[in-house]
Short mmCIF file of C-alpha atoms in Angstrom, two decimals:
data_model
loop_
_atom_site.label_atom_id
_atom_site.label_comp_id
_atom_site.label_asym_id
_atom_site.label_seq_id
_atom_site.Cartn_x
_atom_site.Cartn_y
_atom_site.Cartn_z
CA MET I 1 -162.86 -9.66 144.29
CA SER I 2 -163.50 -13.23 145.25
CA ASN I 3 -161.08 -15.55 146.89
CA GLU I 4 -160.81 -18.97 145.82
CA LEU I 5 -158.46 -20.13 148.69
CA THR I 6 -157.32 -18.01 151.77
CA ILE I 7 -154.61 -19.33 154.09
CA ASN I 8 -153.23 -17.86 157.25
CA PRO I 9 -149.78 -18.36 157.85
CA ALA I 10 -149.85 -18.25 161.47
CA ASP I 11 -152.05 -21.66 161.25
CA SER I 12 -149.79 -23.52 159.21
CA ASN I 13 -148.91 -26.89 160.28
CA THR I 14 -146.72 -29.71 159.72
CA VAL I 15 -149.17 -31.17 157.10
CA MET I 16 -148.61 -27.50 155.04
CA GLU I 17 -145.05 -27.61 155.84
CA ASN I 18 -143.12 -29.07 152.96
CA LYS I 19 -146.07 -28.90 150.50
CA GLN I 20 -145.95 -26.88 147.25
CA PHE I 21 -148.51 -24.51 145.37
CA VAL I 22 -148.64 -25.31 141.88
CA PHE I 23 -150.30 -23.16 139.35
CA LEU I 24 -149.98 -22.79 135.82
CA TYR I 25 -149.05 -19.33 133.74
CA GLY I 26 -148.67 -19.45 130.22
CA ALA I 27 -147.77 -23.25 129.29
CA ALA I 28 -145.60 -23.56 132.10
CA TYR I 29 -146.15 -24.82 135.86
CA PHE I 30 -144.62 -23.07 138.49
CA SER I 31 -144.49 -23.98 142.47
CA ILE I 32 -143.78 -21.65 145.52
CA GLN I 33 -144.34 -23.10 149.50
CA LEU I 34 -147.70 -23.52 150.28
CA THR I 35 -146.50 -21.75 153.83
CA SER I 36 -146.12 -18.56 152.28
CA VAL I 37 -149.38 -18.13 150.25
CA ILE I 38 -151.85 -16.20 151.62
CA GLU I 39 -154.51 -16.00 149.01
CA VAL I 40 -155.27 -16.57 145.59
CA TYR I 41 -157.16 -13.42 144.21
CA ASP I 42 -159.76 -13.21 141.18
CA SER I 43 -159.79 -10.33 138.89
CA PRO I 44 -157.09 -7.96 140.28
CA ASP I 45 -156.94 -4.50 139.06
CA VAL I 46 -153.74 -4.00 137.93
CA LYS I 47 -152.42 -0.72 137.68
CA ASP I 48 -149.44 0.15 135.20
CA LEU I 49 -146.44 1.60 136.69
CA PRO I 50 -144.32 4.32 135.28
CA TRP I 51 -141.02 2.47 135.23
CA GLU I 52 -139.77 -1.02 133.82
CA GLU I 53 -138.32 -3.48 135.87
CA ILE I 54 -137.92 -7.52 134.45
CA GLY I 55 -141.11 -9.35 135.40
CA LEU I 56 -142.57 -5.95 136.52
CA ARG I 57 -146.51 -6.24 135.68
CA GLY I 58 -147.69 -3.43 137.60
CA MET I 59 -149.14 -3.21 140.94
CA ILE I 60 -152.64 -3.98 143.00
CA GLN I 61 -154.45 -2.81 146.03
CA TYR I 62 -154.82 -5.70 148.40
CA ARG I 63 -156.60 -4.51 151.49
CA GLY I 64 -155.39 -1.26 151.31
CA ILE I 65 -151.42 -2.33 150.53
CA PRO I 66 -149.90 -1.73 147.27
CA ILE I 67 -148.30 -5.20 146.11
CA PRO I 68 -146.29 -5.70 143.30
CA VAL I 69 -147.47 -7.95 140.51
CA ILE I 70 -144.43 -10.41 139.30
CA ASP I 71 -144.74 -12.32 135.69
CA PRO I 72 -143.16 -15.34 137.07
CA ILE I 73 -142.51 -16.37 132.96
CA ALA I 74 -140.49 -13.21 132.50
CA ILE I 75 -138.52 -14.14 136.08
CA ALA I 76 -138.12 -17.63 135.39
CA ASN I 77 -136.47 -16.43 131.61
CA LEU I 78 -138.62 -18.74 130.08
CA LYS I 79 -140.17 -18.71 126.30
CA SER I 80 -143.56 -17.08 126.01
CA GLU I 81 -146.07 -17.29 123.41
CA LYS I 82 -147.45 -14.12 124.27
CA LYS I 83 -146.05 -10.68 125.66
CA ASN I 84 -148.42 -8.94 127.89
CA ARG I 85 -150.74 -11.68 128.69
CA SER I 86 -153.90 -10.16 130.74
CA ILE I 87 -153.80 -11.03 134.37
CA LYS I 88 -156.82 -12.64 135.58
CA THR I 89 -155.44 -13.95 138.51
CA VAL I 90 -153.05 -13.41 141.01
CA VAL I 91 -151.31 -15.95 144.10
CA ILE I 92 -150.45 -13.68 146.72
CA PHE I 93 -147.32 -14.96 148.98
CA GLU I 94 -145.88 -13.37 151.89
CA ARG I 95 -142.09 -13.45 152.77
CA ASP I 96 -140.43 -11.38 155.63
CA LYS I 97 -143.60 -8.97 156.02
CA CYS I 98 -143.41 -8.12 152.17
CA LYS I 99 -146.32 -9.44 150.25
CA ILE I 100 -145.91 -10.00 146.10
CA ALA I 101 -148.43 -11.43 143.65
CA LEU I 102 -147.34 -13.72 140.85
CA ALA I 103 -149.44 -13.91 137.94
CA VAL I 104 -151.65 -17.11 137.64
CA ASP I 105 -153.72 -18.66 134.91
CA LYS I 106 -154.70 -21.60 136.67
CA PHE I 107 -154.14 -23.21 140.15
CA TYR I 108 -153.32 -26.76 139.63
CA ASN I 109 -152.62 -28.92 142.65
CA ILE I 110 -151.06 -28.75 146.24
CA ILE I 111 -148.04 -31.24 145.92
CA PRO I 112 -145.43 -32.71 148.37
CA GLU I 113 -142.33 -30.91 148.18
CA ALA I 114 -140.63 -31.01 144.58
CA GLU I 115 -136.93 -32.75 144.02
CA LYS I 116 -135.00 -30.29 143.26
CA ASP I 117 -132.31 -30.21 140.72
CA SER I 118 -129.20 -29.82 142.45
CA GLU I 119 -127.09 -27.19 139.97
CA ASP I 120 -126.46 -24.06 141.96
CA PHE I 121 -127.54 -20.84 140.01
CA GLN I 122 -125.44 -17.62 139.64
CA GLU I 123 -127.00 -15.01 142.38
CA ASP I 124 -127.01 -12.34 139.79
CA SER I 125 -128.77 -13.97 137.00
CA LEU I 126 -132.62 -14.25 136.31
CA GLU I 127 -131.97 -18.03 137.54
CA SER I 128 -131.68 -16.56 141.22
CA PHE I 129 -135.34 -16.84 141.15
CA ILE I 130 -135.30 -20.25 140.57
CA VAL I 131 -134.63 -22.84 143.28
CA GLY I 132 -134.61 -25.85 140.67
CA PHE I 133 -136.58 -27.50 138.49
CA SER I 134 -138.96 -30.72 138.71
CA MET I 135 -141.17 -32.68 136.69
CA LEU I 136 -144.85 -33.03 137.03
CA ALA I 137 -147.06 -35.38 134.98
CA ASP I 138 -144.70 -35.42 132.14
CA LYS I 139 -144.14 -31.49 132.41
CA PRO I 140 -141.38 -29.20 133.59
CA LEU I 141 -142.04 -27.57 136.92
CA VAL I 142 -140.43 -24.32 137.67
CA ILE I 143 -139.55 -24.11 141.52
CA LEU I 144 -139.41 -20.50 142.34
CA ASN I 145 -137.55 -18.88 145.32
CA GLU I 146 -139.88 -16.54 147.34
CA GLU I 147 -137.15 -15.14 148.96
CA LYS I 148 -134.99 -14.08 146.47
CA ILE I 149 -138.06 -12.44 144.80
CA THR I 150 -139.15 -10.86 147.71
CA LYS I 151 -135.66 -9.59 148.21
CA HIS I 152 -135.26 -7.96 144.87
CA TYR I 153 -138.75 -6.56 144.22
CA ARG I 154 -138.41 -5.21 148.05
CA LYS I 155 -135.60 -2.64 146.83
CA ILE I 156 -138.21 -1.15 144.55
CA PHE I 157 -141.15 -1.55 146.53
CA THR I 158 -138.89 -0.36 149.74
CA LYS I 159 -142.30 0.02 152.22
CA GLN I 160 -145.58 -1.04 151.70
CA VAL I 161 -147.93 1.44 153.15
CA SER I 162 -151.59 1.75 153.20
#
């Protein structure tokens, strides 16, 4: 268990506000708000779960707390070159006292808040996990909605207990 980046949300300041944590998974770039990022966690021991849910790849133990591991390609409904890719790293974020891990291949950068596409998405569609899209070095950037991701998976993991 090695940590590349650890951030205490309580220490966030105006420098971190409006910043995006950008990572690569598969052939796609994704971003989440930097202020919600807790830690980048290498070599997680992802345990399979006995049920299926879109994007849910398994669960890890993080400091005694069970945390769902989510595949960002699946929840963004993107084409993937490989199904069930191995998960080497996760980024753990927290919203409303609920921790979620997203699968990551590589940390890319921290950037200013991306311009979001103004198109409204349907609440009941997979796209509800997406805030919008932007461009990053001539590649598409999918801006994920941590609030909706948390709300959806919290229903499955109703209470994270040690």
